[in-house]
Tab-separated table of C-alpha atoms and ligand atoms in Angstrom:
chain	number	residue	atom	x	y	z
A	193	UNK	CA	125.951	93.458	134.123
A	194	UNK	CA	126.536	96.075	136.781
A	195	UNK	CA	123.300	97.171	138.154
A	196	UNK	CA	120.718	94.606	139.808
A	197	UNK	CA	117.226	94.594	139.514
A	198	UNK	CA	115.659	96.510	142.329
A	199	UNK	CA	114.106	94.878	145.603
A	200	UNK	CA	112.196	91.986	144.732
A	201	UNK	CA	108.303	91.055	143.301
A	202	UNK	CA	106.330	89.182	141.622
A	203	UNK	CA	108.100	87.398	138.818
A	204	UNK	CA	111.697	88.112	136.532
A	205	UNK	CA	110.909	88.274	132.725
A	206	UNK	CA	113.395	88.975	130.150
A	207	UNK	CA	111.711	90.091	127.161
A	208	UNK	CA	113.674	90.331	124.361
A	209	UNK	CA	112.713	92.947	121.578
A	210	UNK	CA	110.945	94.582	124.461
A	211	UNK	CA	111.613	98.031	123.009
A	212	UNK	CA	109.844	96.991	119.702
A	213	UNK	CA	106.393	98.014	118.712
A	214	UNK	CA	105.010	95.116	120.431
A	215	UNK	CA	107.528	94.376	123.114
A	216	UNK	CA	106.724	97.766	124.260
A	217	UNK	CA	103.165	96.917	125.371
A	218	UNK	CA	104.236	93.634	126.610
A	219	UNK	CA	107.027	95.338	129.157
A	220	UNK	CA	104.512	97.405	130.400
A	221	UNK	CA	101.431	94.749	130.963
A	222	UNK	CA	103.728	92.647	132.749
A	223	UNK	CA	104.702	95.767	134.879
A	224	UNK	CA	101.048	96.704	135.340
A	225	UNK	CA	100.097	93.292	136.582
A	226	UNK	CA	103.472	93.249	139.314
A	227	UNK	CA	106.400	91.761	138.193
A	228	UNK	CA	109.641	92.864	137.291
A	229	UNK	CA	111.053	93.314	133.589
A	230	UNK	CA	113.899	93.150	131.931
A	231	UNK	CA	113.940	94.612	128.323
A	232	UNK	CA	116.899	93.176	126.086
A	233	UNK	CA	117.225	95.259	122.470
A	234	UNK	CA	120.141	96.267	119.999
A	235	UNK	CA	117.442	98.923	118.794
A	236	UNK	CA	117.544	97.929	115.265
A	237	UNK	CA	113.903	98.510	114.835
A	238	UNK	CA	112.719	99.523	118.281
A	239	UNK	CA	114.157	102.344	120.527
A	240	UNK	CA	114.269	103.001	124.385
A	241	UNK	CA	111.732	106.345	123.389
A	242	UNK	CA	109.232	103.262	123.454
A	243	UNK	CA	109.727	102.346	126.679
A	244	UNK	CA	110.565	105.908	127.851
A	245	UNK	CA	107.558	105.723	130.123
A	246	UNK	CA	109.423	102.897	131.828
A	247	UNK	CA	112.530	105.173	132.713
A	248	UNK	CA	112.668	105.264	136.432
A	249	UNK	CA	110.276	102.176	137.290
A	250	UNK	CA	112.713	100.447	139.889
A	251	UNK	CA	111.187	97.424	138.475
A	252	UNK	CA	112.279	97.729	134.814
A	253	UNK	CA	115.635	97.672	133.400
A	254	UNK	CA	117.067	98.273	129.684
A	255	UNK	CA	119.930	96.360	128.108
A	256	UNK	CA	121.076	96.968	124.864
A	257	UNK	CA	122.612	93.977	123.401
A	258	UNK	CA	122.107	91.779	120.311
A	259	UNK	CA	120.753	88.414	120.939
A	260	UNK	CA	123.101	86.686	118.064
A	261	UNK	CA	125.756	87.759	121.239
A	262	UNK	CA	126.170	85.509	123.989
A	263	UNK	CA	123.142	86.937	126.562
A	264	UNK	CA	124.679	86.808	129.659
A	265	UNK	CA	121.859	87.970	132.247
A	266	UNK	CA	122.846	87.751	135.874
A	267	UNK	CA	119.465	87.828	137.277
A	268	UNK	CA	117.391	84.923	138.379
A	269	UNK	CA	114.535	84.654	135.721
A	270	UNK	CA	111.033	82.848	135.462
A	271	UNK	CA	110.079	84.030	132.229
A	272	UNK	CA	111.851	84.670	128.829
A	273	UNK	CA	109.638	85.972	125.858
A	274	UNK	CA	111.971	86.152	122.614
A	275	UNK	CA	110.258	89.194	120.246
A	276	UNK	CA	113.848	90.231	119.429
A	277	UNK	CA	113.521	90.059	115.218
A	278	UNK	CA	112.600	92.651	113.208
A	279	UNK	CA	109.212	92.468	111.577
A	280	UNK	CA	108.460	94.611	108.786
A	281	UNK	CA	109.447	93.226	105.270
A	282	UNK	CA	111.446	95.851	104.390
A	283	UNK	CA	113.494	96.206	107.416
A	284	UNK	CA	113.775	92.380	107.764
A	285	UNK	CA	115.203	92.445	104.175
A	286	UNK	CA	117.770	95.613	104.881
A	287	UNK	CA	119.906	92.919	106.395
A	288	UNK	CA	118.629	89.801	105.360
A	289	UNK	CA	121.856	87.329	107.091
A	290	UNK	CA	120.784	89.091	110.005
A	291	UNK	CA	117.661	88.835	110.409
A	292	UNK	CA	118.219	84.851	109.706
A	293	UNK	CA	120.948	84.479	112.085
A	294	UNK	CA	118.893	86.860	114.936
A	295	UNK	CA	115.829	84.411	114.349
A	296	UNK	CA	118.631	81.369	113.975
A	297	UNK	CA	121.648	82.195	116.677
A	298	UNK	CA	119.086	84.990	118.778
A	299	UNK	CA	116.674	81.995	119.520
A	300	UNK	CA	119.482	79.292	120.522
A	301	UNK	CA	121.190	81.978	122.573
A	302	UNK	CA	117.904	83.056	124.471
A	303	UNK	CA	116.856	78.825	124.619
A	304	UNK	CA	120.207	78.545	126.476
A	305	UNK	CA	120.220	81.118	128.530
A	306	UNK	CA	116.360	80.106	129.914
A	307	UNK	CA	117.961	76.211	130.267
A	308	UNK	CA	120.493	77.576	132.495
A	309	UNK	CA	117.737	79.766	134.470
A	310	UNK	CA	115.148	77.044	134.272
A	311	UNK	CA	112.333	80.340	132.390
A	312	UNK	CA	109.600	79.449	130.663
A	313	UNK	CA	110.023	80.288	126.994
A	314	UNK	CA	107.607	81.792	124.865
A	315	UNK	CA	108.734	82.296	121.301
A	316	UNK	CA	107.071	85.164	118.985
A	317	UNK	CA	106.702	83.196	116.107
A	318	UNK	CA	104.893	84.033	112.571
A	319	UNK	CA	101.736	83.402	110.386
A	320	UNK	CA	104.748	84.448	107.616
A	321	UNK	CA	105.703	80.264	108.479
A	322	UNK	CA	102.547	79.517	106.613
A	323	UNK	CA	104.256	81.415	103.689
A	324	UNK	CA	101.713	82.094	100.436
A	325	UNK	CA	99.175	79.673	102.064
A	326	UNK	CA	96.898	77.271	99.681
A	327	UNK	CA	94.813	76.393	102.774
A	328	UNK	CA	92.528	79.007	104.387
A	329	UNK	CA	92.248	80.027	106.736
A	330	UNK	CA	95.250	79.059	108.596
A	331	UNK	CA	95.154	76.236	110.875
A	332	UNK	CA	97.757	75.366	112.927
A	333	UNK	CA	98.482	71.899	111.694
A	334	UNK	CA	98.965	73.367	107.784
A	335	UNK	CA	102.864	73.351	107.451
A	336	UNK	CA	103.045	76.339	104.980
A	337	UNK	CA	104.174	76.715	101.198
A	338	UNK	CA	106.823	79.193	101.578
A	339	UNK	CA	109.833	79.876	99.370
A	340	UNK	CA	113.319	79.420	100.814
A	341	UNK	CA	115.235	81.275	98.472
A	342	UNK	CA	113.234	84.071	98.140
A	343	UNK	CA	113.396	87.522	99.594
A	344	UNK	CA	111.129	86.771	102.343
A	345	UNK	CA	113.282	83.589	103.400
A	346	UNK	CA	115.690	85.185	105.709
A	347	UNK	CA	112.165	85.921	108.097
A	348	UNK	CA	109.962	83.086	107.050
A	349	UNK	CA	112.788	80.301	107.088
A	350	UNK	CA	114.443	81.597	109.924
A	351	UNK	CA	111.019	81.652	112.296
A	352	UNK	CA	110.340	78.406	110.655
A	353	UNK	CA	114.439	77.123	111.874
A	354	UNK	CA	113.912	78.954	115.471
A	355	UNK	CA	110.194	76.978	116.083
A	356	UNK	CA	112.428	73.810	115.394
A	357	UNK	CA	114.842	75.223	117.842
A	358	UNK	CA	112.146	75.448	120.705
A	359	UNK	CA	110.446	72.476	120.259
A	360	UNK	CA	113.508	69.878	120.144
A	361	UNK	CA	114.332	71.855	123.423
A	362	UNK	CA	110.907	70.877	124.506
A	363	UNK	CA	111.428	66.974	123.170
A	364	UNK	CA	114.937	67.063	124.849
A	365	UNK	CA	113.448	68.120	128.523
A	366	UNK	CA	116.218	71.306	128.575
A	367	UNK	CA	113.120	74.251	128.341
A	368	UNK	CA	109.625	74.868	128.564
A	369	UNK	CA	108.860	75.899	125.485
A	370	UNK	CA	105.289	77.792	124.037
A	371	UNK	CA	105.333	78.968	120.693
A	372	UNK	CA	102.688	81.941	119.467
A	373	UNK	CA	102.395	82.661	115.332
A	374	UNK	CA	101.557	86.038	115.863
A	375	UNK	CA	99.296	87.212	112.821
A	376	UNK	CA	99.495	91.257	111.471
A	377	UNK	CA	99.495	93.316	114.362
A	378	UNK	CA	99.075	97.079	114.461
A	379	UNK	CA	98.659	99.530	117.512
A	380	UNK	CA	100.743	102.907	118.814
A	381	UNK	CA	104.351	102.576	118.695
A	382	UNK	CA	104.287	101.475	115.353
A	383	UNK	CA	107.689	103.312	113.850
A	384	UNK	CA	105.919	105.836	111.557
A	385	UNK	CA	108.465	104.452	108.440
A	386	UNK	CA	108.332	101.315	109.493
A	387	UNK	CA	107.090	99.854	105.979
A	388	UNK	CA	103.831	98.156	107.372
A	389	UNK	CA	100.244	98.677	105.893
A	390	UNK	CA	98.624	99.863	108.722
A	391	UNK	CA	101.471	102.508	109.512
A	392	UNK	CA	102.390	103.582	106.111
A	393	UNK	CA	98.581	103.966	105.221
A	394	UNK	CA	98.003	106.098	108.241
A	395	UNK	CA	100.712	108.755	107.763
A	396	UNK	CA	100.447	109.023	104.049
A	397	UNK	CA	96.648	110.133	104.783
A	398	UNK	CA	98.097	112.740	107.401
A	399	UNK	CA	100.777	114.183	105.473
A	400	UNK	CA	97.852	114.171	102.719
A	401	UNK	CA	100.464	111.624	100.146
A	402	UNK	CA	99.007	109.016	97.824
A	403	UNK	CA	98.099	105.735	99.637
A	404	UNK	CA	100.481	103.136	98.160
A	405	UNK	CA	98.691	100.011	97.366
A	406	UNK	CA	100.777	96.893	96.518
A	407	UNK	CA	99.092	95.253	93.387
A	408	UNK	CA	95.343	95.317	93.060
A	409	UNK	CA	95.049	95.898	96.706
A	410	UNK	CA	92.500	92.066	96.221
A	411	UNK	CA	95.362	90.599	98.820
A	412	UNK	CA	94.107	89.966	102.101
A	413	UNK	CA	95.395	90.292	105.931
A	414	UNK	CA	93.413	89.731	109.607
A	415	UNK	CA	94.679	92.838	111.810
A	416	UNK	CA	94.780	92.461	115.485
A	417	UNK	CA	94.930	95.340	118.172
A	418	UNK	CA	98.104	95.224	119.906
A	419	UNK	CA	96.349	94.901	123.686
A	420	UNK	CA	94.073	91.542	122.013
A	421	UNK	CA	97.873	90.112	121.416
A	422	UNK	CA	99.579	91.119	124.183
A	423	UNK	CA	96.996	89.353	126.307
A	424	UNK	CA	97.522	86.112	124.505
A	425	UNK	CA	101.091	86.304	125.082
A	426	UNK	CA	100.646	85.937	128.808
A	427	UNK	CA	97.656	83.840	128.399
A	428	UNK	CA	99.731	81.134	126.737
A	429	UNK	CA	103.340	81.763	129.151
A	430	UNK	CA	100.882	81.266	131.936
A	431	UNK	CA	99.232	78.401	130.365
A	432	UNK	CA	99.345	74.813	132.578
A	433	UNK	CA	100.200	72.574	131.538
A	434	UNK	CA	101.905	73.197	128.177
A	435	UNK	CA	99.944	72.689	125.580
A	436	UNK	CA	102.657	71.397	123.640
A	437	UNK	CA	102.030	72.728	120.047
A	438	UNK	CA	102.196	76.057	118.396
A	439	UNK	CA	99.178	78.455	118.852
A	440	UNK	CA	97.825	81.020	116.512
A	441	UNK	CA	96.964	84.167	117.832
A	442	UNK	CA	95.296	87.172	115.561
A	443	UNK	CA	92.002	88.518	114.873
A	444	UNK	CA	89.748	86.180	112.364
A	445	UNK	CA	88.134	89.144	110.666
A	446	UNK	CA	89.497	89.239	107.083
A	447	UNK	CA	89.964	92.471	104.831
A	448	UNK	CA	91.403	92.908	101.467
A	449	UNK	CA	94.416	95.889	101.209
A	450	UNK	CA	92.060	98.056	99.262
A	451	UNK	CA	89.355	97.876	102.125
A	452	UNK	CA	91.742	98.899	104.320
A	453	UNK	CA	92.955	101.816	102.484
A	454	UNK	CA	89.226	102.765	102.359
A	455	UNK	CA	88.945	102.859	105.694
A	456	UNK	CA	91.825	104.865	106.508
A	457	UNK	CA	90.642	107.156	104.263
A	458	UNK	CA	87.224	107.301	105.960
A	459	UNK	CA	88.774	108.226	109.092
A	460	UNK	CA	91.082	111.058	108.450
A	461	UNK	CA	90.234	114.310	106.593
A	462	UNK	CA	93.025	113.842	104.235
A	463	UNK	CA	93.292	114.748	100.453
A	464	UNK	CA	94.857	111.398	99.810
A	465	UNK	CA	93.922	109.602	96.959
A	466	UNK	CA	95.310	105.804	96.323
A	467	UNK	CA	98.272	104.939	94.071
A	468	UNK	CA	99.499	101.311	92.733
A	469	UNK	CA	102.933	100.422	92.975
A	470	UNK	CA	104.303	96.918	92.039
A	471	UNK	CA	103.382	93.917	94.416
A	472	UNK	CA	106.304	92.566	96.247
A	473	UNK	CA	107.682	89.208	95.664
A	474	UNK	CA	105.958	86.150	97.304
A	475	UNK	CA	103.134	88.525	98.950
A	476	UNK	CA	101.326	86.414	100.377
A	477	UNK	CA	97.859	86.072	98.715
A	478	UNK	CA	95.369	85.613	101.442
A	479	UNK	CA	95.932	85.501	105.457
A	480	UNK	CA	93.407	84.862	108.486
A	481	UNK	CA	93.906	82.772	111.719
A	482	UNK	CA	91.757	79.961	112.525
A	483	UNK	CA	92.239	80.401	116.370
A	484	UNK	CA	89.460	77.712	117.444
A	485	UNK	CA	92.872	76.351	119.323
A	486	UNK	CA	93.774	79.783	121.159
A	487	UNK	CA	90.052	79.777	121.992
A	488	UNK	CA	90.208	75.912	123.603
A	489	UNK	CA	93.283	76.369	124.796
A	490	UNK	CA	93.599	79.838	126.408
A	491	UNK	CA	90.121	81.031	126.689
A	492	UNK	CA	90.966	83.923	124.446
A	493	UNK	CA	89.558	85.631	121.713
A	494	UNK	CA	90.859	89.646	120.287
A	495	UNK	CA	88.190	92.219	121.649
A	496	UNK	CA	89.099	95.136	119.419
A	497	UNK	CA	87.414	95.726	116.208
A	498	UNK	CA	89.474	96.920	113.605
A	499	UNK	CA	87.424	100.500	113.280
A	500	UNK	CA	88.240	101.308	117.316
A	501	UNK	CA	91.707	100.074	117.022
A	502	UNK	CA	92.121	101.890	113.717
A	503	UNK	CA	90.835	105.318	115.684
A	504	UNK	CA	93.407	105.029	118.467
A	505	UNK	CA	96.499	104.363	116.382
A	506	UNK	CA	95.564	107.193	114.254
A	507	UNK	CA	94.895	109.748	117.454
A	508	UNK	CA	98.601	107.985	118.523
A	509	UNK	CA	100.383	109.057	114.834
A	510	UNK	CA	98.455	112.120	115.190
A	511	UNK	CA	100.082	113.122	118.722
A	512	UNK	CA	103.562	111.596	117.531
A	513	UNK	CA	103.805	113.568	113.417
A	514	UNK	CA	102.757	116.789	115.391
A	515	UNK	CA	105.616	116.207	117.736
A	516	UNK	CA	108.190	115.663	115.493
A	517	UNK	CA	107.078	118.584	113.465
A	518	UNK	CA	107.449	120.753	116.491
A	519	UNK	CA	110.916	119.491	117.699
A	520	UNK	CA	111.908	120.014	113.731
A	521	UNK	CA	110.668	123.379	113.236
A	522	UNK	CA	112.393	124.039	116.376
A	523	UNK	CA	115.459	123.051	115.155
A	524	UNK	CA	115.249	125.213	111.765
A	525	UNK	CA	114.372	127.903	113.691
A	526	UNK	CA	117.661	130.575	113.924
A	527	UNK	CA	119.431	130.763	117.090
A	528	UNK	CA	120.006	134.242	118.254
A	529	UNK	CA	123.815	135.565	117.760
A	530	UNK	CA	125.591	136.661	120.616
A	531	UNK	CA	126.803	140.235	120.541
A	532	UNK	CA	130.217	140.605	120.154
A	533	UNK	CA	132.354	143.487	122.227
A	534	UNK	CA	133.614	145.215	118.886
A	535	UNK	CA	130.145	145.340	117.570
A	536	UNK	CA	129.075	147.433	120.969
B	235	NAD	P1	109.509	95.451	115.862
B	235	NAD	O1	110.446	95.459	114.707
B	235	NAD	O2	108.789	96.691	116.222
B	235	NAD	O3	110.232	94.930	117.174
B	235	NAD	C1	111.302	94.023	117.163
B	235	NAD	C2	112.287	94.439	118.250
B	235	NAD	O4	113.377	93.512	118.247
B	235	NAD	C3	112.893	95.822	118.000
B	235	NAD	O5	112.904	96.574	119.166
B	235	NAD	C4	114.311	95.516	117.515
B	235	NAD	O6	115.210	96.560	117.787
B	235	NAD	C5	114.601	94.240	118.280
B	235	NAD	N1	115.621	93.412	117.621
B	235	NAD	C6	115.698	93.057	116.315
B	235	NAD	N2	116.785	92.291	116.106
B	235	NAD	C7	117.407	92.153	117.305
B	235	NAD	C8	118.586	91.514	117.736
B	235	NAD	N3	119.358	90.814	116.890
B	235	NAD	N4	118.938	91.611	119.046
B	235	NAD	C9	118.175	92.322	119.918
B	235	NAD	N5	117.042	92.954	119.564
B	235	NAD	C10	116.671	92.872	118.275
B	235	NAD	O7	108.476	94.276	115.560
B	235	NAD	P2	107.127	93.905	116.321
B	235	NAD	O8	106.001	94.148	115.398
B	235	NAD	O9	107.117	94.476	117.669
B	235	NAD	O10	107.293	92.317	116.424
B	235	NAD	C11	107.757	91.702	117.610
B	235	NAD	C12	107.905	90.204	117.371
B	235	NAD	O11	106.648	89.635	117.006
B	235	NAD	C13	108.894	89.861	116.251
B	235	NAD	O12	109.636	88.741	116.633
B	235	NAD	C14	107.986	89.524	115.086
B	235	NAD	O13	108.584	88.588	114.223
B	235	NAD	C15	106.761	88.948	115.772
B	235	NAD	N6	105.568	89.171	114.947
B	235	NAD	C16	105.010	90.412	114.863
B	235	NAD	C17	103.909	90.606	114.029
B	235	NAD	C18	103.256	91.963	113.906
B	235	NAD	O14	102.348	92.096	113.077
B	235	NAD	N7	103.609	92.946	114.674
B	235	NAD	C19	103.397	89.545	113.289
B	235	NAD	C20	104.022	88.305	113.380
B	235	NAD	C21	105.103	88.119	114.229
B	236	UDP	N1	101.035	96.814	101.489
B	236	UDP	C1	100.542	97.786	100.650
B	236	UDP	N2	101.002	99.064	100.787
B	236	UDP	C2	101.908	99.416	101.733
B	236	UDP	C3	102.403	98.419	102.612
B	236	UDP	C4	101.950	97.124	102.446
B	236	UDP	O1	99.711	97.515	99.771
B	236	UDP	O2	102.266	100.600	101.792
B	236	UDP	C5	100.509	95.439	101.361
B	236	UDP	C6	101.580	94.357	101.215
B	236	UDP	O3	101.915	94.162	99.871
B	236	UDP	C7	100.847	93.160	101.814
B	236	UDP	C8	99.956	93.764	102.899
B	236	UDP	O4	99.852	95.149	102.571
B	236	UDP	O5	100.037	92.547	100.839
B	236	UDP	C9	100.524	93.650	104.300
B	236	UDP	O6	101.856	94.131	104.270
B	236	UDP	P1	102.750	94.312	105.574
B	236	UDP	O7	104.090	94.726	105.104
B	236	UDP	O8	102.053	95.173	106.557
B	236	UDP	O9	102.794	92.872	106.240
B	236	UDP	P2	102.993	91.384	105.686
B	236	UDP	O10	103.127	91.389	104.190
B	236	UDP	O11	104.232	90.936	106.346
B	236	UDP	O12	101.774	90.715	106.118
């Protein structure tokens, strides 16, 4: 790597996926509270326009670079959080071998790497591990019903495959190892076509489009505010000691796809009306954290109700559609011709 990290403070954290949805926010909270960040992505889902507002902190740097390659990060480093994966069902399924062997190869890489560095490692693990759960809500201690040769596999196995990863590191000594199972998490910097529920429901009511509801919309998910997460995070990398076992961290309240639609709906003047389309395979049924162990454990709970955090991702797609619009109609717009001498 040819440029070093500028003068020194506070601690060195890779985060990998940091120009993600989610490892946006994180790169910037750890900024915020003083340290210095290094954001590893290939870009596959995320894109350095996330962490634009970054560009120029003497304290951040961007790598691209796939974690299934060898990471080889010549910086001293405390921390290591691995979000590199994508997260969305259908972009983890564009590239299914991928997406098992970033989970897979990306995590044993990244473990490595934070061996030879001696960094804390958190892993961004999954409620998807629980798979189609038969116990509810999700404790940590459930191991999951999920189905390894189905479409989800290549995410749900290979999250399942990297939390085996970190904690034989943590058995064998090599890393310090904390493991969150992030539940659905929605906030600005979602990719507008990313293919989640919160996203997709939000622009379809403000380009006025049906609302596409997967079955009977009687499925259930817990939505946490991105900022509620991204505390957690660094609640549990900061944790001492180690607590030793996997942590759930998402918002307990529990709504059904169809109440969610509604409330979208409720919240932007749209003339959407809802639509059914088929139900994916292996959807999971029903989904909400128990997170009486985050609670014990980290002293955390989310803050953000899902009716305030709804209102500032839509005023974020708002701002973002009308900017795209812009820069497109700018585009379409005809440039003028320049005058010729023979036309004179
Ligand atoms: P995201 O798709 O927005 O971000 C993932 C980031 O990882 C992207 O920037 C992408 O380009 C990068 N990436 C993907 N494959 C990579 C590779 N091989 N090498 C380097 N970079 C790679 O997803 P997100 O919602 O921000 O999720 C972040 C992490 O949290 C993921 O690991 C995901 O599995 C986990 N998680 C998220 C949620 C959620 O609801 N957001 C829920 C459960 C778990
Ligand atoms: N879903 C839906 N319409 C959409 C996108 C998703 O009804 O446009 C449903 C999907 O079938 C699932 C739930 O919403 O039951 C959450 O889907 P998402 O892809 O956001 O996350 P995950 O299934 O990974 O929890």
């Amino acid at each position: 790597m040819a440029r070093r990290m500028h003068v020194s403070r506070g601690k060195a954290i890779l985060v990998a996926g940091g120009a993600g949805f989610v490892g946006s926010h994180l790169c910037s909270a750890l900024l915020d509270a003083g340290n210095r960040v290094i954001c590893v992505d290939n870009y596959l889902t995320g894109s350095p326009a996330n962490v634009s507002n970054l560009k120029g902190n003497p304290y951040f740097m961007l790598i691209e670079q796939d974690v299934c390659d060898d990471v080889a990060i010549d910086e001293p480093l405390d921390h290591i959080y691995n979000l590199a994966c994508p997260a969305s069902p259908p972009s983890y399924q564009a590239d299914p071998i991928h997406t098992m062997m970033t989970s897979v190869t990306g995590t044993g890489n990244l473990l490595r790497l934070a061996a030879r560095r001696g960094a804390v490692f958190l892993q961004a693990s999954t409620s998807e591990i629980y798979g189609d759960p038969e116990e509810h809500p999700q404790q940590e201690d459930y191991w999951g019903h999920v189905n390894c040769t189905g479409p989800r596999a290549c995410y749900d196995e290979g999250k399942r495959a990297a939390e085996a990863l970190c904690f034989d590191s943590l058995r064998a000594g090599s890393v310090d190892v904390r493991v969150a199972r992030i539940f659905n998490t929605y906030g600005p910097c979602m990719q507008p076509n990313d293919g989640r529920i919160v996203s997709n429901f939000i622009v379809q009511a403000l380009k006025n489009e049906p609302l596409t509801i997967y079955g009977s919309g009687e499925q259930t998910r817990s939505f946490c505010y991105v900022s509620d997460l991204v505390e957690g995070l660094i609640r549990l990398m900061n944790r001492q000691p180690n607590p030793g076992v996997p942590v759930n961290l998402g918002n307990p309240g529990e709504f059904t796809v169809m109440e969610l639609a509604e409330l979208v709906l409720s919240k932007i003047a749209t003339a959407s009306i809802v639509v059914h389309a088929p139900l994916p395979p292996d959807d999971p049924q029903r989904r909400r954290p128990d997170i009486a162990r985050a609670r014990r454990l980290l002293g955390w709970q989310p803050k953000v109700a899902l009716q305030d955090g709804l209102s500032h991702t839509i005023a974020w797609f708002e701002s973002t559609l009308a900017k795209q619009q812009a820069v497109r109609r700018r585009s379409r717009r005809p440039r003028p011709q320049p005058v010729l001498s023979q036309d004179l």
